[in-house]
mmCIF file of C-alpha atoms and ligand atoms in Angstrom:
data_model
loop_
_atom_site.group_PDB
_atom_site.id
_atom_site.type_symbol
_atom_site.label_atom_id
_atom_site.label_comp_id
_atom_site.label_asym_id
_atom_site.label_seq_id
_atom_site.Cartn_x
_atom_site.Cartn_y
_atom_site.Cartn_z
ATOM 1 C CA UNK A 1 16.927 -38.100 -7.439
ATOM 2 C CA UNK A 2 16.104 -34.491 -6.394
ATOM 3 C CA UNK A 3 12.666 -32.982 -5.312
ATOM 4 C CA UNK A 4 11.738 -29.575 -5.976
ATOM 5 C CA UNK A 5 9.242 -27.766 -3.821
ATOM 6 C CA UNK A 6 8.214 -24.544 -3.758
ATOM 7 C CA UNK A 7 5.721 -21.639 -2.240
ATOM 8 C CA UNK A 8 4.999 -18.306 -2.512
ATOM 9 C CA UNK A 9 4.781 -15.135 -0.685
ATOM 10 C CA UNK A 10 1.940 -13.245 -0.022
ATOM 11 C CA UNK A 11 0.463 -9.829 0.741
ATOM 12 C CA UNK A 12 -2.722 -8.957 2.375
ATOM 13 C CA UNK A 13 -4.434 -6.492 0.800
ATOM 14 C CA UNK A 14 -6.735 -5.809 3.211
ATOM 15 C CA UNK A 15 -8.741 -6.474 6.621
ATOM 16 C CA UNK A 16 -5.312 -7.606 8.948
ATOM 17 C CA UNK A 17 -5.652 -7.663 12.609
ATOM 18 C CA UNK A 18 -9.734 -7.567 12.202
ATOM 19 C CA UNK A 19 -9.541 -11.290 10.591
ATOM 20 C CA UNK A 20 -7.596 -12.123 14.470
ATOM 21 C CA UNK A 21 -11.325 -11.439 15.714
ATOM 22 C CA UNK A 22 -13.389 -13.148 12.868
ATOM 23 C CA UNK A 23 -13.885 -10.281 10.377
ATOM 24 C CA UNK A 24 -13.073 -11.009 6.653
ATOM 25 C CA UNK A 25 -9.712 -9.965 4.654
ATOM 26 C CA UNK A 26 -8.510 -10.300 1.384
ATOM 27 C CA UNK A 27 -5.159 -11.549 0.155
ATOM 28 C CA UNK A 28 -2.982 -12.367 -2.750
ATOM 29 C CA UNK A 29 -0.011 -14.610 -3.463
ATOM 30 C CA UNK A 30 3.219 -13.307 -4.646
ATOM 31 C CA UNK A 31 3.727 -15.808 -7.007
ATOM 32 C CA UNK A 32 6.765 -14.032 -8.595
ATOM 33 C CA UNK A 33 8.475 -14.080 -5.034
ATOM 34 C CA UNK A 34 8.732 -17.708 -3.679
ATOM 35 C CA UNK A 35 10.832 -20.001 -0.937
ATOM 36 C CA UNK A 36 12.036 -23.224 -2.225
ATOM 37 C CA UNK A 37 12.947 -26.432 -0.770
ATOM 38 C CA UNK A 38 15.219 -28.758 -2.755
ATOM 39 C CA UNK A 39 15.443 -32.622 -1.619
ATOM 40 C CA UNK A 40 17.582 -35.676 -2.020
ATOM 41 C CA UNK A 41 17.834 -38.793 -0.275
ATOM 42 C CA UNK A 42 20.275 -39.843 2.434
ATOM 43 C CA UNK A 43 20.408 -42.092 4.981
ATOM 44 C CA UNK A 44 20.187 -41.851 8.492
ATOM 45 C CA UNK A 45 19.162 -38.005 9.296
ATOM 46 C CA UNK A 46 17.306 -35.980 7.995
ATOM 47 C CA UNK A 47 19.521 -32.604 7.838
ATOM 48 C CA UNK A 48 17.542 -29.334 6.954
ATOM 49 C CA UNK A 49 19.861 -26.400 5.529
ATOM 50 C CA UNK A 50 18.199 -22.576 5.760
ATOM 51 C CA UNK A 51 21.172 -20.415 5.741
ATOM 52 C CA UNK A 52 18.746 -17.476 3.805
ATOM 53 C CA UNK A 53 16.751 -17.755 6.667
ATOM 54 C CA UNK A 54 20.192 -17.288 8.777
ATOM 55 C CA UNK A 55 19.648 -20.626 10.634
ATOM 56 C CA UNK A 56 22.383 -22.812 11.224
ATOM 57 C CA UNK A 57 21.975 -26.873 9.911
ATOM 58 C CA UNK A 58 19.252 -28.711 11.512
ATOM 59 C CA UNK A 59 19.328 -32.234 11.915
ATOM 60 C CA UNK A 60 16.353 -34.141 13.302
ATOM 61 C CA UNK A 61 17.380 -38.182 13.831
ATOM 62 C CA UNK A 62 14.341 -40.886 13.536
ATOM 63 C CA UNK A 63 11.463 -39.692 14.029
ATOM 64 C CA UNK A 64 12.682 -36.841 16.985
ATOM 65 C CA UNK A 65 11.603 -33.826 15.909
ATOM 66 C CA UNK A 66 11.284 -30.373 17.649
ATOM 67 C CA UNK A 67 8.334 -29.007 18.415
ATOM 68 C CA UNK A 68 9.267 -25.971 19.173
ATOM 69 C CA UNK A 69 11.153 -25.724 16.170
ATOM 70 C CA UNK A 70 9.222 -24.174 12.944
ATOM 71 C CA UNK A 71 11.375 -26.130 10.643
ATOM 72 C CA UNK A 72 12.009 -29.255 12.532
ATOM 73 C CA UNK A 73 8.023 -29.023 13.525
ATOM 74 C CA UNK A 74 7.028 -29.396 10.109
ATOM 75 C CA UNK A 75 9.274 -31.602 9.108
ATOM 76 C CA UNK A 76 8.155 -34.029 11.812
ATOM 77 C CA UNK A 77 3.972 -33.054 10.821
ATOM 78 C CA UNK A 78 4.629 -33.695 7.179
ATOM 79 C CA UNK A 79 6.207 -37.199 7.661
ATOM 80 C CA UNK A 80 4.110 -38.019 10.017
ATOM 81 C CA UNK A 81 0.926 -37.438 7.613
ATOM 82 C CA UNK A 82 2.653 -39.366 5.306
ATOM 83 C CA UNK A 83 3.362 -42.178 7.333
ATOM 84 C CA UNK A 84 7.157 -41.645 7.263
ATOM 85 C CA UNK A 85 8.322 -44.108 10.797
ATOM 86 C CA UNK A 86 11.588 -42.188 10.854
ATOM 87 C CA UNK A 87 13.274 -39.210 8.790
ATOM 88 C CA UNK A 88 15.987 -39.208 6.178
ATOM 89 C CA UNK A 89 17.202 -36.994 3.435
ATOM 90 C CA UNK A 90 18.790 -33.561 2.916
ATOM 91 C CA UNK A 91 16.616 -30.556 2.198
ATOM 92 C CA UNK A 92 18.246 -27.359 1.008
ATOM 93 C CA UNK A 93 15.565 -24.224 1.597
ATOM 94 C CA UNK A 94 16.094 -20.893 -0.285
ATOM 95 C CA UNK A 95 14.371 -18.179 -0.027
ATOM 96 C CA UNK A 96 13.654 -14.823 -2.059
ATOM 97 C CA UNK A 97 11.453 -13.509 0.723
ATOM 98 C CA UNK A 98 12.679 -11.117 3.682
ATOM 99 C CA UNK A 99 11.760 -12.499 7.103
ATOM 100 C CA UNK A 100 9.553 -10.646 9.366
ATOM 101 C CA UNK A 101 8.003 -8.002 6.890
ATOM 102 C CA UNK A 102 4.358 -8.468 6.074
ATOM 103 C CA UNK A 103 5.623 -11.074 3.050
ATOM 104 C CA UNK A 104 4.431 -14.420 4.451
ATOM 105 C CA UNK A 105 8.550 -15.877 4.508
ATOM 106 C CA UNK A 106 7.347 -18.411 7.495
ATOM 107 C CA UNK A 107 4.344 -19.584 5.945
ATOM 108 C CA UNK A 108 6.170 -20.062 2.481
ATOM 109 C CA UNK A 109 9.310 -21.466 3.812
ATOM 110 C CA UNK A 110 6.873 -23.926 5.639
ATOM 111 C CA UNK A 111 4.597 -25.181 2.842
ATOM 112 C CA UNK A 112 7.920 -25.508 0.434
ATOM 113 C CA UNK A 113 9.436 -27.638 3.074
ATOM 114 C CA UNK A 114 6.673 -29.699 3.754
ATOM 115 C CA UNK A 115 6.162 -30.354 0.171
ATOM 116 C CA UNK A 116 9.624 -31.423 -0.590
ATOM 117 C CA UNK A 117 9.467 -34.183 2.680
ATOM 118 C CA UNK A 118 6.855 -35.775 1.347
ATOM 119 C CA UNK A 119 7.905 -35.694 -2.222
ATOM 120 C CA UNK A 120 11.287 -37.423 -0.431
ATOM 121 C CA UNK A 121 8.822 -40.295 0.733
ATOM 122 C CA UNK A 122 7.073 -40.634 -2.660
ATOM 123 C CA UNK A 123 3.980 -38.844 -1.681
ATOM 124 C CA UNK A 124 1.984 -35.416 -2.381
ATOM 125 C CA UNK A 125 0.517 -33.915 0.305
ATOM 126 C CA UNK A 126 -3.048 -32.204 -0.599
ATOM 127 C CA UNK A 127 -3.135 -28.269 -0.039
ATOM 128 C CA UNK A 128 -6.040 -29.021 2.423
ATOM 129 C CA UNK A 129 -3.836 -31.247 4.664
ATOM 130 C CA UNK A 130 -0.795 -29.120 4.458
ATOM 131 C CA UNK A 131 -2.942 -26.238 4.649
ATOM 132 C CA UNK A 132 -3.504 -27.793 8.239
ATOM 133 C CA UNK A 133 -0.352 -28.660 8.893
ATOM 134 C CA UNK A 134 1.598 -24.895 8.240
ATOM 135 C CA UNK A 135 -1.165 -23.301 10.461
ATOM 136 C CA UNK A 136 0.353 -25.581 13.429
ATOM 137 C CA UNK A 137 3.867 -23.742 12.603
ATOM 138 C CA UNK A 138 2.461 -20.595 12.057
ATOM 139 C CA UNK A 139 1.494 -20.720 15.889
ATOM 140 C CA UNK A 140 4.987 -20.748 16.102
ATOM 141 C CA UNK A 141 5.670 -17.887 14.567
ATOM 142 C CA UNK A 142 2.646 -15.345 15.108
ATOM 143 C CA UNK A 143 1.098 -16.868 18.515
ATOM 144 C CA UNK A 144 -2.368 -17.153 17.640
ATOM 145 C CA UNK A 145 -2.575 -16.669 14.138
ATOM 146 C CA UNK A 146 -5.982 -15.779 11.767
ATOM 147 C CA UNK A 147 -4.505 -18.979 9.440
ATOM 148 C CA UNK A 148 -4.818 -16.176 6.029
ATOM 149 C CA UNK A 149 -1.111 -16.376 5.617
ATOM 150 C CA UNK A 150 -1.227 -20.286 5.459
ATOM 151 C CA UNK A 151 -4.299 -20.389 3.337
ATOM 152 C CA UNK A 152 -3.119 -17.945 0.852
ATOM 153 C CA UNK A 153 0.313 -19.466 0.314
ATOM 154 C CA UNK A 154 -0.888 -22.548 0.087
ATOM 155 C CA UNK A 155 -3.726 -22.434 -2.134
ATOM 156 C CA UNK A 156 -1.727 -20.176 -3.953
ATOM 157 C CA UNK A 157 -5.226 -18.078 -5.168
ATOM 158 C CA UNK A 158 -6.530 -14.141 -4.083
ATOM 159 C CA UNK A 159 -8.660 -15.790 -0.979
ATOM 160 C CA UNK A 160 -11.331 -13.722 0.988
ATOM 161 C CA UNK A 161 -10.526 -15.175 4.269
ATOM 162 C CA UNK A 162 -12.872 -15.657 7.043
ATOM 163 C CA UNK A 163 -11.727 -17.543 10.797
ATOM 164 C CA UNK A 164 -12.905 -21.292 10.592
ATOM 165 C CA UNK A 165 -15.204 -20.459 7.165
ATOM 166 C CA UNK A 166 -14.712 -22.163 4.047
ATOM 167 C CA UNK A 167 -12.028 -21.208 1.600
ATOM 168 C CA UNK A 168 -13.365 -18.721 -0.789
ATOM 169 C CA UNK A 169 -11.653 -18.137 -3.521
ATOM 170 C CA UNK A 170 -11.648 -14.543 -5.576
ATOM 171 C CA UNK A 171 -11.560 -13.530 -9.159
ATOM 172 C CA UNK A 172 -9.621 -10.605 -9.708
ATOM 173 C CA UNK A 173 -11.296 -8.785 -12.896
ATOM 174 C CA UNK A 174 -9.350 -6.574 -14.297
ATOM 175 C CA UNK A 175 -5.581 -6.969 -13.071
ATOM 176 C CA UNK A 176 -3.800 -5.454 -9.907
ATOM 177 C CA UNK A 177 -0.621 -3.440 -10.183
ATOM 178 C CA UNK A 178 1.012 -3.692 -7.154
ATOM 179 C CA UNK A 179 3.781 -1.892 -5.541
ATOM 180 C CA UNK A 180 5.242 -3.109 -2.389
ATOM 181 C CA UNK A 181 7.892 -1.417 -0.636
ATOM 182 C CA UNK A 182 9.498 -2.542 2.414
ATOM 183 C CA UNK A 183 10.833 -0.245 5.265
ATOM 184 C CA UNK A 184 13.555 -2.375 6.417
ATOM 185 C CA UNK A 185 12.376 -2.291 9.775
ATOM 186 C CA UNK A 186 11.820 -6.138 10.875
ATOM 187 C CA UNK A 187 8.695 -6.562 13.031
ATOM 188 C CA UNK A 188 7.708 -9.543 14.978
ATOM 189 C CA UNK A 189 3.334 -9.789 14.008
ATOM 190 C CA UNK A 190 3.141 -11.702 17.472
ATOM 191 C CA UNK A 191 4.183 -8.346 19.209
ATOM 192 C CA UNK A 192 1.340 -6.568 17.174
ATOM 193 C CA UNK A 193 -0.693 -8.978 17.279
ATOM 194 C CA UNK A 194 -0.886 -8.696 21.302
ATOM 195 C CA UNK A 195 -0.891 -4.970 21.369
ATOM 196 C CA UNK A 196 -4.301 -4.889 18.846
ATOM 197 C CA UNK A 197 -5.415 -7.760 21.667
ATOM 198 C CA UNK A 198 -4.334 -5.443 24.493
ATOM 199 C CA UNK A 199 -5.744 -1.853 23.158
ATOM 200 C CA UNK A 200 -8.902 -4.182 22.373
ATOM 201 C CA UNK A 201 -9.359 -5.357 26.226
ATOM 202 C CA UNK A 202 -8.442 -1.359 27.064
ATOM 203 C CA UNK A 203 -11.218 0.307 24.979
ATOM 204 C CA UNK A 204 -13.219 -2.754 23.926
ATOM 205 C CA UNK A 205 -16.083 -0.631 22.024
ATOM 206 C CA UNK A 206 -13.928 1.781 20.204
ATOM 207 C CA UNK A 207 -11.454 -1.402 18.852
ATOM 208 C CA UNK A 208 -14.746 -3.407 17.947
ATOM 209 C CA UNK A 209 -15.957 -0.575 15.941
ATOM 210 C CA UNK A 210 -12.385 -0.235 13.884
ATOM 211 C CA UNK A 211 -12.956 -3.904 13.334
ATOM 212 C CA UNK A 212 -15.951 -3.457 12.426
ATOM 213 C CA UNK A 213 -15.217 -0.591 9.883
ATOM 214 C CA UNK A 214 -12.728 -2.850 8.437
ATOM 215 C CA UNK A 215 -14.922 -5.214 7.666
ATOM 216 C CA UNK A 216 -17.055 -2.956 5.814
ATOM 217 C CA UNK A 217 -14.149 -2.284 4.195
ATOM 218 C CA UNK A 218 -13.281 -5.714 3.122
ATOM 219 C CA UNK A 219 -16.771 -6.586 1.823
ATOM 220 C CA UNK A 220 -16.895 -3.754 -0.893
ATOM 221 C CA UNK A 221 -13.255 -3.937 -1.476
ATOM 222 C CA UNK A 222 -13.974 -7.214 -2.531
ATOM 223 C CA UNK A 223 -16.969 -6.298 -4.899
ATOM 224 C CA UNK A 224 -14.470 -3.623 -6.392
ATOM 225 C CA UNK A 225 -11.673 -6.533 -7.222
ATOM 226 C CA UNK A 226 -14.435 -8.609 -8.573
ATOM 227 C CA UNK A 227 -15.866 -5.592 -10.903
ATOM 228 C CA UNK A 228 -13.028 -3.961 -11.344
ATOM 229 C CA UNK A 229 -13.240 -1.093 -9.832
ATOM 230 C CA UNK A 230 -10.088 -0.230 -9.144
ATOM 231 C CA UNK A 231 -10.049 3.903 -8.215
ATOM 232 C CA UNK A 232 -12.717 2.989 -5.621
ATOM 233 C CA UNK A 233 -10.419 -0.018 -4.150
ATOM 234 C CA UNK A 234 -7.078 2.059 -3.832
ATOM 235 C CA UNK A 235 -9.738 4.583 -1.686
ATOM 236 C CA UNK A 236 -10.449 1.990 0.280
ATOM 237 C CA UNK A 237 -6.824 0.541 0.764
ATOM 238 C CA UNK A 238 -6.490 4.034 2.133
ATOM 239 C CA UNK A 239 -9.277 4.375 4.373
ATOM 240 C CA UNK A 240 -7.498 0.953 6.091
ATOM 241 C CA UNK A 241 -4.297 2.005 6.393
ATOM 242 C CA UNK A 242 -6.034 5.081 8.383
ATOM 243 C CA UNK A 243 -7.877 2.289 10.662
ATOM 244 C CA UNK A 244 -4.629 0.141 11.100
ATOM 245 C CA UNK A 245 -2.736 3.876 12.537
ATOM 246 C CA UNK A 246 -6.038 3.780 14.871
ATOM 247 C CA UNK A 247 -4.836 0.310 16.456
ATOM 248 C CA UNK A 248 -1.636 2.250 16.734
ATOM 249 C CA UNK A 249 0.166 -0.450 14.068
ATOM 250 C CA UNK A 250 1.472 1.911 12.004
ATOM 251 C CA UNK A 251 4.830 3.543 12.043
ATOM 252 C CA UNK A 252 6.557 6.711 11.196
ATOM 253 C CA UNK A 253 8.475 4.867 7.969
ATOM 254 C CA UNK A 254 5.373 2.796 7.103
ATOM 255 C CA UNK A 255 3.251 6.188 7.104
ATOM 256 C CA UNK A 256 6.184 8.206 5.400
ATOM 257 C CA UNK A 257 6.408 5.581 2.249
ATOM 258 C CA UNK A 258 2.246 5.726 2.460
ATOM 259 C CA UNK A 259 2.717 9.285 1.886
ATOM 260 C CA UNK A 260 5.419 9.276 -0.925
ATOM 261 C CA UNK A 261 3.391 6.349 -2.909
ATOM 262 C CA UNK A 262 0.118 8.713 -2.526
ATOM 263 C CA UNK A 263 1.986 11.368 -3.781
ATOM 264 C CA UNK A 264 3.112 9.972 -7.239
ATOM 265 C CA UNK A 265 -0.275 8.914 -7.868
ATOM 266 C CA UNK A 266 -0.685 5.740 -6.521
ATOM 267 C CA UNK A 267 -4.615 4.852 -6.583
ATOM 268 C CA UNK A 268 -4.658 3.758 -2.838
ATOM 269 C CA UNK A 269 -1.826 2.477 -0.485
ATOM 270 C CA UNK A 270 -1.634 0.953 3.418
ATOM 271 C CA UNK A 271 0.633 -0.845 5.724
ATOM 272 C CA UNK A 272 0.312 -4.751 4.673
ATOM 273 C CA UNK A 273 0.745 -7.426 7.293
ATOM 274 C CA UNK A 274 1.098 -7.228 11.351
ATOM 275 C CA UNK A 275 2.967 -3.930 10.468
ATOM 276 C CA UNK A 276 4.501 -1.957 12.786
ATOM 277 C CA UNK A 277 7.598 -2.339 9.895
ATOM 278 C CA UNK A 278 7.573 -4.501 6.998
ATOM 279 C CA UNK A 279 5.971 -3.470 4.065
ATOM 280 C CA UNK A 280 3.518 -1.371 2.333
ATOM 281 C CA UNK A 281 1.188 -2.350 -0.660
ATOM 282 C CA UNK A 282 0.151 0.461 -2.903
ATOM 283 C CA UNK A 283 -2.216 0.010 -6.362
ATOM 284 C CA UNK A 284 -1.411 1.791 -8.818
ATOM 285 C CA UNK A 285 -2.684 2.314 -12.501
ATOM 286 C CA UNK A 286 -0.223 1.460 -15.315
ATOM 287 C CA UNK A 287 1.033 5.452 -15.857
ATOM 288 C CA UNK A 288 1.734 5.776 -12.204
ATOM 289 C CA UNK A 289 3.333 2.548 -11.628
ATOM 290 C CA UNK A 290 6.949 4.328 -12.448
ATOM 291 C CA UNK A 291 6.684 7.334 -10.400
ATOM 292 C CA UNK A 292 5.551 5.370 -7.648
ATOM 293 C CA UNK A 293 8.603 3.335 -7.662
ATOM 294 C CA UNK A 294 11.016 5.933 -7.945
ATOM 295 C CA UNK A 295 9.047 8.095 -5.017
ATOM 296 C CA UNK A 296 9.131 5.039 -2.366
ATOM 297 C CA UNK A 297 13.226 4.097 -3.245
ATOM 298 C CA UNK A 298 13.490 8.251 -3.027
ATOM 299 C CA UNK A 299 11.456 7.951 0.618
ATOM 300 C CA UNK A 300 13.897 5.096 2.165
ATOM 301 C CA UNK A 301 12.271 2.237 0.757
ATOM 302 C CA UNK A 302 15.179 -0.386 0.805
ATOM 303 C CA UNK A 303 13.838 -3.114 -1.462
ATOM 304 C CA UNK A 304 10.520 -2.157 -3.905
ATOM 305 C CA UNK A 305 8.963 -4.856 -5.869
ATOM 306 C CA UNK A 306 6.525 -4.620 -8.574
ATOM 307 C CA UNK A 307 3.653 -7.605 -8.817
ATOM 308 C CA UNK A 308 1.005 -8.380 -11.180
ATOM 309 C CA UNK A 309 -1.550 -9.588 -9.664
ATOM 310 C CA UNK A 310 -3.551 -11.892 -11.346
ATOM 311 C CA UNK A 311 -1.758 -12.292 -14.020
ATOM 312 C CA UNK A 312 0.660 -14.862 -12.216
ATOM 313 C CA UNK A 313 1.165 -18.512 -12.972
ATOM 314 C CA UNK A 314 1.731 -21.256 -10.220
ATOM 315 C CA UNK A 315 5.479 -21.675 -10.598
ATOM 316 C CA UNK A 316 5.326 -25.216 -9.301
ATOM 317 C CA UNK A 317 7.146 -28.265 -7.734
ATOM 318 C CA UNK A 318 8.307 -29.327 -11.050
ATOM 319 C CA UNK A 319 10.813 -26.565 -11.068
HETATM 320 O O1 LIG B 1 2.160 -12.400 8.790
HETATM 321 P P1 LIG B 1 1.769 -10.972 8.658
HETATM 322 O O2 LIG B 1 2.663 -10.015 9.309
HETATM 323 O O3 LIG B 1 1.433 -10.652 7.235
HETATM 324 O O4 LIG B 1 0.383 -10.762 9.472
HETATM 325 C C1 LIG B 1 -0.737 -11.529 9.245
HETATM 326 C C2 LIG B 1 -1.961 -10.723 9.436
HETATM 327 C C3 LIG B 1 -2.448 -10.483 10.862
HETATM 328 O O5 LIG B 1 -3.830 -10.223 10.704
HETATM 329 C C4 LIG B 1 -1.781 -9.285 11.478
HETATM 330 C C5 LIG B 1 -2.260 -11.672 11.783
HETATM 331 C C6 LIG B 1 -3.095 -12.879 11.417
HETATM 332 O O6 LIG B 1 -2.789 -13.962 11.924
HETATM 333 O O7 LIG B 1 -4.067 -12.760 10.666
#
């Protein structure tokens, strides 16, 4: 028997780096863009294959996993939630999603993963407890993480995300056309992460009050998603990419392709993620959606991808 498992990818659409320090931030799953974990029993081992995410076989024996590990870490969580004693089977994990670019690969890869071990042992793990469980691993991979990426993939919903506050869960009214286009420049969001943490410990009052104006931020833009009002959100996707340049995580090819999506018409477009490279998010309305594609592959863009948000389905672990 084989399990399927899978997770989406995720962009934040704004409010990163301010949610590090409590402020809110909206973001949406990428349901069109997923990692997958496929499962079947074997004795023994349990052996972990991620060549997409350029790792070589893992094998964890018993119940030995590695904590340092992302892979082998929650592995080792999800069976032991599950009350697996020791761990067996062969998980294959593919993934659509480039690593280290704003898209969410670790958290996906991670909830996909975990999903397919416990399918392996008969069980389903609910998204609150593996909610828990990928925020552990995303300390692996971002340091001290806001836990949106987790949330977002998991719950696989647009969340406005607030540190330790209750999921809240957004209705987008009329739908977002998305643009992303990645830079090709990997970027580790630890590294930014502890520069915004730095500057912040620098000039203490002038990085509180960019957090603070991206909060502001956040709180309409989320009254414009809920209403609507889309020319007024792209504005204000805008006015954050401005504040994100101010915590100096920005970059000459994420400001260039801000530029070139701005200039075919896009309503509103900013760096998405821990930035620094990685990807931008631009929304666009339906008659600009073209030229916006064309001007970011014409500015460098190496990979551009068009979502709908909320219009996606929940692609799911019946696959
Ligand atoms: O994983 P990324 O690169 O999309 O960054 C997540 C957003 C940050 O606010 C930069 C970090 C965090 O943990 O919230």
């Amino acid at each position: 028997m084989e399990v399927h498992a899978s997770a989406p990818g995720k962009a934040i659409l704004c409010g990163e780096h301010a949610v590090v320090y409590g402020l809110p931030a909206i973001a949406i799953p990428l349901s069109g863009i997923r990692a997958r974990a496929i499962g079947k029993a074997s004795a023994d081992t349990l052996t972990i294959f991620a060549e997409d995410l350029g790792q070589a076989p893992l094998r964890i024996v018993g119940d030995e996993y590695d904590r340092a590990n992302p892979l082998s870490l929650m592995a080792g969580l999800t069976a032991k939630l599950v009350g697996a004693a020791s761990m067996s089977g062969e998980i294959r994990i593919r993934s659509e999603l480039p690593i280290a670019s704003g898209l969410g690969s670790g958290a996906a890869v991670s909830a996909a993963l975990g999903r397919a071990v416990a399918q392996l042992y008969g069980a389903e793990i609910p998204d609150e407890d593996l909610n828990r469980i990928v925020f552990e691993v995303e300390k692996l991979h971002h340091g001290t993480p806001s836990g949106i990426d987790n949330t977002v993939v998991v719950y696989e919903k647009p969340v406005y995300f607030r540190r330790d506050a209750a999921l809240e869960v957004i209705t987008i009214r009329s739908g977002l056309r998305i643009v992303l286009a990645d830079t090709g420049v990997a970027s580790l969001t630890r590294d930014a992460v502890a520069d915004v943490r730095a500057l912040a410990r620098k000039a203490p009052k002038r990085t509180g009050r960019i957090f603070d104006e991206i909060g502001t931020i956040v709180a309409e833009a989320r009254d414009c998603i809920e209403r609507g009002s889309l020319d007024r959100l792209g504005a204000l996707m805008t006015a954050n990419h401005e504040l994100l340049q101010a915590l100096t995580v920005s970059s000459p090819e994420l400001d260039s392709l801000v530029d070139a999506a701005m200039k075919a018409g896009a309503l509103g477009a900013k760096l998405s993620g821990g930035g620094r490279g990685g990807n931008i998010i631009a929304l666009c309305a339906e008659d600009s959606l073209c030229d916006v594609k064309d001007s970011l592959l014409a500015a460098g863009s190496k990979q551009v991808l068009v979502n709908g948000a909320g219009h996606g389905s929940r692609d799911d672990d019946s696959d």
